[in-house]
XYZ file of C-alpha atoms in Angstrom:
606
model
C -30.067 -7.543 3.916
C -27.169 -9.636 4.211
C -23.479 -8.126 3.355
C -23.056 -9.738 0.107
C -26.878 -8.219 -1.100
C -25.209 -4.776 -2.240
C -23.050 -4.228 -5.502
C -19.981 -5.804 -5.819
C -16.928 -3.413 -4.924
C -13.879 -4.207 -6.555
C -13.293 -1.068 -8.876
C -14.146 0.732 -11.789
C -12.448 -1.001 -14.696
C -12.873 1.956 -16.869
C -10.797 4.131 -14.109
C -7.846 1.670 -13.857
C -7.895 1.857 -18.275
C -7.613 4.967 -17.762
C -5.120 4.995 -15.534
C -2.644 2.745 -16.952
C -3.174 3.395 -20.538
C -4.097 7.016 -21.054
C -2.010 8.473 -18.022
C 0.582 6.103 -17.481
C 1.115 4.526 -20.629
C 2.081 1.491 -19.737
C 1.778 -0.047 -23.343
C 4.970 1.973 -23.696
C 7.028 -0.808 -21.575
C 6.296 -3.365 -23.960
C 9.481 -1.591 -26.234
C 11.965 -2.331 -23.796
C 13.244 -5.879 -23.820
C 12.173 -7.122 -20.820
C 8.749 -6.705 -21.807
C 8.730 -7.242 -25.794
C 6.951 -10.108 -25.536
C 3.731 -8.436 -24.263
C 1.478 -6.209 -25.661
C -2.356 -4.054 -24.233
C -4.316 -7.465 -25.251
C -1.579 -9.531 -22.658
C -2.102 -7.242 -20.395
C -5.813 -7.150 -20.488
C -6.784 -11.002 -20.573
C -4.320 -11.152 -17.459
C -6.736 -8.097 -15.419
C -9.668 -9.902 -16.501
C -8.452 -12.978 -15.321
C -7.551 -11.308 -11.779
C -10.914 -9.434 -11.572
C -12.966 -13.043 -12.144
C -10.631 -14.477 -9.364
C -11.390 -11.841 -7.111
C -14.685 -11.287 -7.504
C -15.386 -15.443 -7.636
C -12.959 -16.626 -5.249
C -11.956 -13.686 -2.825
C -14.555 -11.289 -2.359
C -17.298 -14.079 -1.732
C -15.628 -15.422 1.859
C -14.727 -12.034 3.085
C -17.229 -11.284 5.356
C -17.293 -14.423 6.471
C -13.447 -14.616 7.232
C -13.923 -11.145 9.432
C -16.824 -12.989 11.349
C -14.367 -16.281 11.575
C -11.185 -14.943 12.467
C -8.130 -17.640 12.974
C -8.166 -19.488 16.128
C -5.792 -21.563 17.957
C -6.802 -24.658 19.522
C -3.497 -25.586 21.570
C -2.217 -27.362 18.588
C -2.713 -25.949 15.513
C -4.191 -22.440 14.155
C -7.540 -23.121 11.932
C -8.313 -20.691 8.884
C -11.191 -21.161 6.983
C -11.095 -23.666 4.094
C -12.201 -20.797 1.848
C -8.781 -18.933 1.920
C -6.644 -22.149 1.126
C -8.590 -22.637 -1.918
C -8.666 -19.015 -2.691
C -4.844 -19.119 -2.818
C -4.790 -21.995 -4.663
C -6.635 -20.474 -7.781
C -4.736 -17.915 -7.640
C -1.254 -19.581 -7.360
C -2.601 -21.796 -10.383
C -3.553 -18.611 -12.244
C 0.313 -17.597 -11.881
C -0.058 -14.408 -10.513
C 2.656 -15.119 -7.401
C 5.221 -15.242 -10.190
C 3.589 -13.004 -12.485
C 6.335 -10.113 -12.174
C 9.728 -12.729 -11.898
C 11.711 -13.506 -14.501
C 10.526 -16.594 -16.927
C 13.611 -18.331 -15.783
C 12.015 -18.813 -12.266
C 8.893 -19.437 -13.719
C 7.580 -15.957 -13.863
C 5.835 -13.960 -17.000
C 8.339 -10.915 -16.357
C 5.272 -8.925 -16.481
C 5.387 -5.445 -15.486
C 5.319 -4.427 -11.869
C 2.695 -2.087 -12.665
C 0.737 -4.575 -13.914
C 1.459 -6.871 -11.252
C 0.115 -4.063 -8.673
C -3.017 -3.670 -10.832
C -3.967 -7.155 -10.018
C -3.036 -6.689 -6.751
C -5.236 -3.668 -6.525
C -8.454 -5.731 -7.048
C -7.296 -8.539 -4.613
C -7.005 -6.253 -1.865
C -9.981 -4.582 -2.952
C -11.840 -8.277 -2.656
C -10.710 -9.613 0.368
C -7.207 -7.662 1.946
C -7.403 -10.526 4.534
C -6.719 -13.218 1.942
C -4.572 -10.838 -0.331
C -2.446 -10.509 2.653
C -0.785 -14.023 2.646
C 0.232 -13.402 -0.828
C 1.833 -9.681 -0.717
C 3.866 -11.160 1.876
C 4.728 -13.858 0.529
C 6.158 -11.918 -3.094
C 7.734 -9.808 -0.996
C 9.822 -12.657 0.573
C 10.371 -13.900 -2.601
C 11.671 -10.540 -4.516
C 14.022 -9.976 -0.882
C 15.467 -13.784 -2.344
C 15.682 -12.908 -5.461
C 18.124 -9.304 -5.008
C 19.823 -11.139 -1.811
C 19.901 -14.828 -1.933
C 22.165 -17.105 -3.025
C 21.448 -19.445 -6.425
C 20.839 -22.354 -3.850
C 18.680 -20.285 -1.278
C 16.623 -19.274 -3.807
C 16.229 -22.956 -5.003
C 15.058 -24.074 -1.988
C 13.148 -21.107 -0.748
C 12.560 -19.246 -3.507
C 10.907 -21.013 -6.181
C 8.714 -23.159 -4.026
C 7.256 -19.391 -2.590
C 6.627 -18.333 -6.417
C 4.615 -21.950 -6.714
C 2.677 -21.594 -4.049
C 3.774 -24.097 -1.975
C 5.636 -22.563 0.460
C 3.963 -18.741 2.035
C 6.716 -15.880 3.181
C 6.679 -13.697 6.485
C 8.674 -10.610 7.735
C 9.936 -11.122 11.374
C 11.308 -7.078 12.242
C 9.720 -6.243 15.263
C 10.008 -7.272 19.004
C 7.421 -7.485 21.755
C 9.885 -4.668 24.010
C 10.917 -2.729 21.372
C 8.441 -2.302 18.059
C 9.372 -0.204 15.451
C 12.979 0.217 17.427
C 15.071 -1.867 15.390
C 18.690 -0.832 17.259
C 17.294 -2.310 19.971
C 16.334 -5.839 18.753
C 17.279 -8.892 21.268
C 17.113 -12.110 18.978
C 20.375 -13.805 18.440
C 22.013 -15.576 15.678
C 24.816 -18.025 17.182
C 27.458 -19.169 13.992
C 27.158 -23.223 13.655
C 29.295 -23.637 10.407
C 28.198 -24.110 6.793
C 26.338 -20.761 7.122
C 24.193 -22.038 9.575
C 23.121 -19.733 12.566
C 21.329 -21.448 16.057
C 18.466 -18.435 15.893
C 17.215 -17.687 19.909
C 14.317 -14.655 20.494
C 10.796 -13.518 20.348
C 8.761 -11.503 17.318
C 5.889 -9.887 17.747
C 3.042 -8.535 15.208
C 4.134 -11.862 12.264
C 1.500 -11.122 9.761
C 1.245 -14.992 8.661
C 3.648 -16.666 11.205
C 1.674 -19.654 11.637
C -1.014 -22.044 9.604
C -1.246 -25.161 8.122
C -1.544 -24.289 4.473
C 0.766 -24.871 2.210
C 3.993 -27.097 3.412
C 6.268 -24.674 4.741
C 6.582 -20.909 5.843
C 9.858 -19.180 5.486
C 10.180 -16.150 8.281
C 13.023 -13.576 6.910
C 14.232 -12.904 10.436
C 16.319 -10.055 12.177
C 18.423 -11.113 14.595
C 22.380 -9.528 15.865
C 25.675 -12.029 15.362
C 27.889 -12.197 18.470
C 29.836 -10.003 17.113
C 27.464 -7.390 15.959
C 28.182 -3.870 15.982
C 25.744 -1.922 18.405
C 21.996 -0.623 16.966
C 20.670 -1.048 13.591
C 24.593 -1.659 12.205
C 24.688 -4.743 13.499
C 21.472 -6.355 12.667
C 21.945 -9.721 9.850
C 18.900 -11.083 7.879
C 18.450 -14.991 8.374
C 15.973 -17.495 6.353
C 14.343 -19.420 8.977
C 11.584 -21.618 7.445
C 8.925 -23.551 10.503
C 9.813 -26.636 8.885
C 13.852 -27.720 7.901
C 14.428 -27.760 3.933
C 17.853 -30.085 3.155
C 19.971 -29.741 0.294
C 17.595 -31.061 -2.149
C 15.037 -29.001 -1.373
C 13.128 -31.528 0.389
C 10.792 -30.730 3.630
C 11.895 -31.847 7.033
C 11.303 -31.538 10.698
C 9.769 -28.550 12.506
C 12.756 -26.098 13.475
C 12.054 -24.708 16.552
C 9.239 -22.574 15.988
C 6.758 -21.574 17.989
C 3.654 -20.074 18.586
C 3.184 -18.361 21.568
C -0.209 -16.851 20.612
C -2.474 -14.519 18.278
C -3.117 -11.064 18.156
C -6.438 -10.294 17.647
C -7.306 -7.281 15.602
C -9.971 -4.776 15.005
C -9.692 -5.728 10.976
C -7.645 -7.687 8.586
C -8.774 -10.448 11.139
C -8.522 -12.678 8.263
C -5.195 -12.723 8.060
C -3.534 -14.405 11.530
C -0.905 -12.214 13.415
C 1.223 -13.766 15.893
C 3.646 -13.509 18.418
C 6.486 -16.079 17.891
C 9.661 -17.840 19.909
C 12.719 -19.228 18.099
C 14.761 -22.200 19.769
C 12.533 -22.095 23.236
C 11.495 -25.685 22.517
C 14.510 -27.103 20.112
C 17.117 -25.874 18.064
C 16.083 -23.536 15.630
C 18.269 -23.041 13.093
C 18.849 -20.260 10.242
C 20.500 -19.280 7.211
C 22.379 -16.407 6.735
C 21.307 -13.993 3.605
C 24.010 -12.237 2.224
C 26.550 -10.403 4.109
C 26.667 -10.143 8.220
C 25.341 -6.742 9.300
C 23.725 -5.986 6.241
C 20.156 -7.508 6.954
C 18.809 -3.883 7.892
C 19.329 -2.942 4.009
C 18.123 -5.889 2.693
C 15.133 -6.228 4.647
C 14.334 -2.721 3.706
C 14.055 -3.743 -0.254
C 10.998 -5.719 1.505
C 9.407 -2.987 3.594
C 10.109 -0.294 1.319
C 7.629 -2.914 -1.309
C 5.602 -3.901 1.483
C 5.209 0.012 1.887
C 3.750 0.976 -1.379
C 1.764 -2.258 -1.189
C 0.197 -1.052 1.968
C -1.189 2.319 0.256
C -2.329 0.376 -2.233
C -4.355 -1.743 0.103
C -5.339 1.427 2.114
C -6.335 3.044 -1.691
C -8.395 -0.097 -2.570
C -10.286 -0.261 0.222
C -11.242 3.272 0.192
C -12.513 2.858 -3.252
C -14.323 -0.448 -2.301
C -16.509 1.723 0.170
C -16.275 4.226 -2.757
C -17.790 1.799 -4.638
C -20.779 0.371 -2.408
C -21.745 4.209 -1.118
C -21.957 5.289 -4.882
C -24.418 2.510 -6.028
C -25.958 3.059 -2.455
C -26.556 6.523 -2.929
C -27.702 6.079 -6.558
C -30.696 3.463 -5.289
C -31.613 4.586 -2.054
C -34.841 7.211 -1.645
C -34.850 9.411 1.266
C -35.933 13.082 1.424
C -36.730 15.859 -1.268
C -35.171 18.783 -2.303
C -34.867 21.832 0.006
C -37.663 23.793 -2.511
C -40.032 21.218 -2.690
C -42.374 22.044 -0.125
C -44.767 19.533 -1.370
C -45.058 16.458 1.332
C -46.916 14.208 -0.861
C -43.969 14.907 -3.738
C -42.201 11.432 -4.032
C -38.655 11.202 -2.985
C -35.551 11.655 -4.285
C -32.402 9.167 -4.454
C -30.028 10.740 -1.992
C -27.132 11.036 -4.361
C -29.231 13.967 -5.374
C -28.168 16.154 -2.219
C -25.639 18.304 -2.005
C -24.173 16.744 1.201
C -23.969 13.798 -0.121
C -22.455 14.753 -3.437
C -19.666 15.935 -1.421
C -19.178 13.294 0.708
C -18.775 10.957 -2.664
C -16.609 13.784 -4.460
C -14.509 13.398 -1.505
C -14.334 9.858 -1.565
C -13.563 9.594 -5.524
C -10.925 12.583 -4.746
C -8.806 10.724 -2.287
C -9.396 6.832 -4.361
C -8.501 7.925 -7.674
C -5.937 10.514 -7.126
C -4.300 7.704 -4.397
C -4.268 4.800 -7.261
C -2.631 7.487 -9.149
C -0.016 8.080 -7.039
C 0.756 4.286 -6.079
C 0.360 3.016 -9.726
C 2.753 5.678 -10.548
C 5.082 4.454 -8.253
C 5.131 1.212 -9.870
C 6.120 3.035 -12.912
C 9.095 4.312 -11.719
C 10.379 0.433 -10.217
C 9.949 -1.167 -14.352
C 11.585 1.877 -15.230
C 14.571 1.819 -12.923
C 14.341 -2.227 -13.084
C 14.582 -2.004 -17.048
C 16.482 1.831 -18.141
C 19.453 1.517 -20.335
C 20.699 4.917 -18.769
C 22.896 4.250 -15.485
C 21.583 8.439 -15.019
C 18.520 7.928 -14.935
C 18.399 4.955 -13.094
C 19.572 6.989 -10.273
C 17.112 9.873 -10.353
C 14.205 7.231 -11.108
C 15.198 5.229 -7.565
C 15.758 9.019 -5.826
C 12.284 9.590 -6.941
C 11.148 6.656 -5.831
C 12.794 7.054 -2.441
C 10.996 10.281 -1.422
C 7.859 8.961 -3.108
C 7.517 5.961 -0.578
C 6.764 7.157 2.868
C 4.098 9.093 1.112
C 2.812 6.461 -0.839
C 2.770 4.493 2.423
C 1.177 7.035 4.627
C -0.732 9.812 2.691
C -3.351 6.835 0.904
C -3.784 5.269 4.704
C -4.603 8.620 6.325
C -6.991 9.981 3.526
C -8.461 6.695 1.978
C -9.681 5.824 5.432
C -11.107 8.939 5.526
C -13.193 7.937 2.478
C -14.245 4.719 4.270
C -15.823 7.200 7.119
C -17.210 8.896 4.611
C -18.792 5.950 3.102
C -20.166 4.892 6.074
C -21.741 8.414 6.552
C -23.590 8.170 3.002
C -25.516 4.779 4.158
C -26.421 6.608 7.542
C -27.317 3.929 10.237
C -27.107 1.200 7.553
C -23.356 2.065 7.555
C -22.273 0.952 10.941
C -24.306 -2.603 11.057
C -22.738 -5.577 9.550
C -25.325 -5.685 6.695
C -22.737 -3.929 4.137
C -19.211 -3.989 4.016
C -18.059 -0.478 4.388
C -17.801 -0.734 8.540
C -15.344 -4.038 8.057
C -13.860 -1.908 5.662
C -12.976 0.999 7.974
C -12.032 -1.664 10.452
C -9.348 -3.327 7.579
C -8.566 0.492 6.545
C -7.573 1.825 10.070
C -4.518 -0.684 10.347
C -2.762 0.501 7.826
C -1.584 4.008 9.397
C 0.615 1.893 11.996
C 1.433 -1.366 9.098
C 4.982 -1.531 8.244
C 5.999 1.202 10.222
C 3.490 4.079 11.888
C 2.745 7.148 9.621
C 4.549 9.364 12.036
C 7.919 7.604 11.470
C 7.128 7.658 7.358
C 6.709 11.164 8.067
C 10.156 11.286 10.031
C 11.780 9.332 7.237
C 10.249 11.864 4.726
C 11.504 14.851 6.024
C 14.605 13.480 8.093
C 16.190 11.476 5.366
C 14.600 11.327 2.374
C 13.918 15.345 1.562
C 18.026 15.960 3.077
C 19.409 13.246 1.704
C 22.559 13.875 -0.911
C 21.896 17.807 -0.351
C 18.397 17.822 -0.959
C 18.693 15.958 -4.825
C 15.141 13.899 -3.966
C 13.421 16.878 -3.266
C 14.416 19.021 -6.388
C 14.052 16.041 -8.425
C 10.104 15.579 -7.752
C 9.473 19.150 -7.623
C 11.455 19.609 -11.047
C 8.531 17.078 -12.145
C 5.751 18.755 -10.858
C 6.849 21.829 -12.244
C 7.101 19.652 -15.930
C 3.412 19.026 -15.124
C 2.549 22.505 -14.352
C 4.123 24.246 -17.852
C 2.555 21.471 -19.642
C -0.801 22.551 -18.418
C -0.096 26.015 -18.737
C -1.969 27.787 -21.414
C -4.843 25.995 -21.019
C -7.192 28.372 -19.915
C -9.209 25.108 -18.194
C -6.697 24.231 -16.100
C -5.680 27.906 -15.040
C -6.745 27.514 -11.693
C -5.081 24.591 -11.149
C -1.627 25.502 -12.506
C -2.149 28.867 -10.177
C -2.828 26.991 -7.370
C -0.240 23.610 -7.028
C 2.186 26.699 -7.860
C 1.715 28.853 -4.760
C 1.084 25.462 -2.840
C 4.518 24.786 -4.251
C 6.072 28.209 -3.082
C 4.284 28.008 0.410
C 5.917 24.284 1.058
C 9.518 25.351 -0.220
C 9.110 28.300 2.400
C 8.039 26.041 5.071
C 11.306 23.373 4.002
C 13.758 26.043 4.226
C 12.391 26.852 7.877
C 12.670 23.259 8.661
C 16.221 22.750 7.503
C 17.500 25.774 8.875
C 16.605 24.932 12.283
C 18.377 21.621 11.721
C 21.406 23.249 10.180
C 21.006 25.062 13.506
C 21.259 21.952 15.582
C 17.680 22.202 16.588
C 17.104 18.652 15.089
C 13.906 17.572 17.989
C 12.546 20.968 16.858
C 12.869 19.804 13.006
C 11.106 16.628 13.247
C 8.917 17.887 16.084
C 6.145 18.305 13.460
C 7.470 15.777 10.589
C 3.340 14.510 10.675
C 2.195 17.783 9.221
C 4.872 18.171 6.617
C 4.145 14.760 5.815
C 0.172 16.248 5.083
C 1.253 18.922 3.121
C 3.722 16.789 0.978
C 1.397 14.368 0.331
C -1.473 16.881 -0.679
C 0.488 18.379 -3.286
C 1.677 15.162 -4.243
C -1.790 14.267 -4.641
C -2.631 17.862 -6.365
C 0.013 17.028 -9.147
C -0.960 13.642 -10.010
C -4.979 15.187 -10.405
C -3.529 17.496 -12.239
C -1.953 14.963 -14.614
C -5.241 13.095 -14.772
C -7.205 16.258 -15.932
C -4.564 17.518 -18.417
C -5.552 13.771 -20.169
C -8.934 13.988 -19.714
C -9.023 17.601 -20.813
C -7.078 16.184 -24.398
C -9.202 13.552 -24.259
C -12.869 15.878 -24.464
C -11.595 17.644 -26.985
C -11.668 14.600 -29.412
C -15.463 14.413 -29.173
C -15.630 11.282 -26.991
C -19.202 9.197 -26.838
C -21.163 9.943 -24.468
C -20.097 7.434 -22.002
C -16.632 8.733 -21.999
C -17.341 12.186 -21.881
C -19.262 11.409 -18.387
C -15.786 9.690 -17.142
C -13.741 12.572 -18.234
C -16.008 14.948 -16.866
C -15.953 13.322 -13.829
C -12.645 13.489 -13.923
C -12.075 16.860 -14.167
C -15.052 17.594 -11.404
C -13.295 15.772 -9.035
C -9.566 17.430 -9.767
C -11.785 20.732 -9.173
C -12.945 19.386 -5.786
C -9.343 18.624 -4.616
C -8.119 21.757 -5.430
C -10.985 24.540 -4.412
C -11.420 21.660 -0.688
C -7.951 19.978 -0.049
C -5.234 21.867 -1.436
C -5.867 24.875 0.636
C -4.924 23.278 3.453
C -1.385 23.251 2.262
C -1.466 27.450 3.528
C -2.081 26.616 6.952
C 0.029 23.493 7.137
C 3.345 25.619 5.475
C 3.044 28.462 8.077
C 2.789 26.354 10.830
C 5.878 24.251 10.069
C 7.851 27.681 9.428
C 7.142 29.296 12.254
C 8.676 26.334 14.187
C 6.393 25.683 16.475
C 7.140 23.871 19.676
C 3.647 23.161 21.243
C 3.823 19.338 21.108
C 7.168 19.389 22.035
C 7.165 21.204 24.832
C 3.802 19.515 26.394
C 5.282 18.305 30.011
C 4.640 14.689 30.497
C 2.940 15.737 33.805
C 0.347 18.703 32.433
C -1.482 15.964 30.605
């Protein structure tokens, strides 16, 4: 059976209607003024449209694009045709501008519609999708911090599809260590900057479609202040634009080879030089010594639009083991003692119900989160309330690292899962769910390693401004819980995200005591596991959400289609809570009884 033989695994359209209309409500934005000129129907035709693209244009080259990775000949790196013309549909479709203003050419559609379409993309082909996240991401760091002429030049052409965007952050000595960046930005006049040093891991750096690619690069002024301080943000495209916009010369690129990975081989990762052969020659975005903040309006997108990716292609192998499981005979029940009895579909065993309540646990209530947190960008992007703009982008804050991290830990445990429901037929290259563990498990260590999104969750995010983040989302989830209260239903539920709630204030008190107490390697010693039981009760309130609707929802008298999905529904916020949130006890009284095991490992014992 070849890989494109089994269902096609995009998602389940009635899940994401669900999502955005009955739990998030994103009709709603169509009052405020940025969005008046849209309505549900908009909306709609525009995810249809994305869901025919994907499933015509993306998801048919995806296998082959893992078995045909990039190459480089000497000369030039070769992709195949198939993504070029996969970008090209989708450029012409608009949906690279979808979100920007109309001014630049964009539909000012909601973010959280522009992540929906995203979500099948991914979901399609991540290795294609790739070229494109990055790219918008580029363009929205241009649009907050360029000038009207950079994003002229740089900008627009992005949004059209002729030009593609990178992110240039980390080096080959020092990775994720930013403060210690070498590459150098030497003042030329006219804002121009002679750019000298090495990247490494450039998602993108280098291919021949499209005419240009414009690298956002890090790099320290002469006169920089020491560590991250002193880091400036510099447009450097491969090929010189002039003042009219018009494509020049190479500048002093180069490739100095690939990286070959284990999955989103699709998408070419390289190591690059700037000014080793020729001057290479950058522009300076905004102010000197500010490219650390700006760059993080980028990463902190790129971010949530990694747990997306992670969340969509768990529910792809969601997906393909569900209508695998549904189709495929194998075994009888444990009473039938009858050989000759025929055989039942496996979906029919308990094992491998929970292996696909599992699955559907992590998918859904993921999508949930990260849809949720594209919620909270059109609302802080379009609120007339200065206030609330403010707790909306503190929310947001703490949100990310988990929204990041928790969807790339536990979605990629639903790929393993997947794999486990076809058996042997799960590891061999005849489906798609091993590539899609292979895609999955980059995404812990993309845009910065879960263990320093669990650092930046409980270092800065839950401390910063006295601890206002922290009280802010659990003043929501509490909203959640006394709306659900009194439903006798949802009882458990409201009993349990409360104690998980009490358990993980204990354990946060613990934390910031010792830290308070100047034991600060002892308070991010075990950031990872705070960063597991944050994110499970994060989860545990947005299933929570879910079931309150689709509770509501069953007691309309729904047809009989519907009252499957909300059943479903509800089953599955069952499963998280009696299976997953649990672990939340265990998790809290570790972290408060400070535990110094991993710290205290000697380098030489191992």
């Amino acid at each position: 059976m070849s890989a494109g033989a089994t269902s096609s695994g995009i998602i389940n359209r009635r899940d994401l209607t669900f999502q955005l209309y009955e739990l998030l409500n994103v009709e709603g934005l169509c009052e405020r003024q940025r969005f008046s000129e849209h309505n549900r129907e908009v909306f709609d035709a525009i995810l249809d449209t994305a869901e025919r693209i994907a499933r015509e244009h993306f998801e048919p080259h995806a296998a082959l694009l893992d078995e045909n990775e990039p190459h480089f000949d000497g000369k030039e790196v070769h992709i195949l045709p198939e993504v070029e013309r996969a970008l090209a549909v989708y450029n012409e479709a608009g949906f690279a501008a979808g979100c920007f203003d109309e001014a630049d050419g964009g539909m000012q559609l909601p973010y959280t519609i522009g992540q929906a379409c995203a979500a099948m993309f991914h979901a399609a082909n991540v290795s294609t999708s790739g070229y494109v996240l990055l790219t918008i991401g580029a363009s929205n760091l241009l649009a907050a911090f360029g000038s009207e002429d950079q994003k002229r030049r740089f900008m627009d052409p992005m949004l059209e599809g002729r030009f593609f965007g990178t992110m240039c952050l980390s080096e080959p000595h020092a990775g994720s260590s930013l403060g210690d960046l070498r590459t150098k930005a030497e003042p030329i006049g006219d804002n121009l900057y002679k750019i000298t040093g090495d990247k490494m891991w450039i998602s993108g750096g280098e291919h021949q479609m499209g005419d240009n690619i414009v690298h956002l690069v890090l790099a320290k002024l002469p006169d920089a202040p020491p560590g991250v301080k002193g880091i400036s943000l510099f447009i450097v495209p491969k090929r010189r634009v002039d003042a009219s916009g018009a494509v020049g010369d190479l500048n002093g690129v180069r490739l100095m080879g690939l990286n070959h990975k284990m999955g989103y081989r699709g998408t070419v990762n390289t190591v690059l030089s700037f000014g080793e052969e020729g001057d290479c020659v950058g522009e300076l975005v905004g102010k000197p010594h500010h490219g650390l903040k700006y760059m993080f309006h980028m990463m902190n997108e790129a971010r949530i639009g990694v747990g997306l990716g992670a969340v969509m292609l768990g529910y792809s192998g969601f997906i393909h083991s569900l209508a695998y499981a549904k189709e495929r005979p194998q075994g009888r029940h444990p009473a039938q003692k009858d050989p000759n009895a025929p055989q039942v579909m496996i979906i029919e065993h308990a094992d491998v119900k929970r292996m696909l309540l599992a699955q559907k646990a992590y998918v859904e209530g993921g999508l949930a989160l990260t849809l949720y947190c594209a919620t909270l960008v059109d609302d802080e992007q379009t609120s007339p309330d200065p206030e609330k703009k403010a707790q909306l982008g503190l929310l947001l804050d703490i949100l990310t690292p988990i929204a990041k991290a928790w969807p790339s830990d536990w979605c990629l445990e639903a790929n393993k899962l997947a794999i486990q429901v076809l058996g042997g037929y799960g590891y061999t290259r005849d489906y798609p769910v091993e590539r899609l563990y292979r895609d999955n498990r980059l995404n812990p260590i993309h845009e910065g390693t879960n263990g320093i999104q669990a650092m930046d969750l409980l270092g800065r995010k839950v401390t910063m401004k006295q601890g206002a983040a922290l009280r802010l989302l659990l003043g929501q989830v509490q909203e959640t819980i006394a709306e659900a209260s009194g439903v006798s239903e949802l009882e458990e539920y409201v009993g349990g995200l409360q104690k998980a709630l009490g358990r993980a204030t204990e354990a946060t008190m613990a934390l910031t005591g010792a830290a308070m107490g100047g034991k600060i390697r002892l308070f991010l010693a075990n950031a990872s596991v705070y960063l597991d039981m944050m994110g499970h009760i994060v989860i545990a309130w947005m299933w929570l959400r879910q079931a309150i609707v689709a509770h509501n929802a069953l007691q309309s008298g729904p047809s009989a289609q519907d009252k499957a999905f909300y059943t479903g529904k509800l089953h599955a916020c069952r499963y998280f809570y009696r299976w997953e949130l649990p672990k939340v006890g265990p998790w809290a009284k570790l972290l408060s009884s400070l535990d110094d095991t991993c710290m205290n490992m000697p380098e030489d014992c191992f």
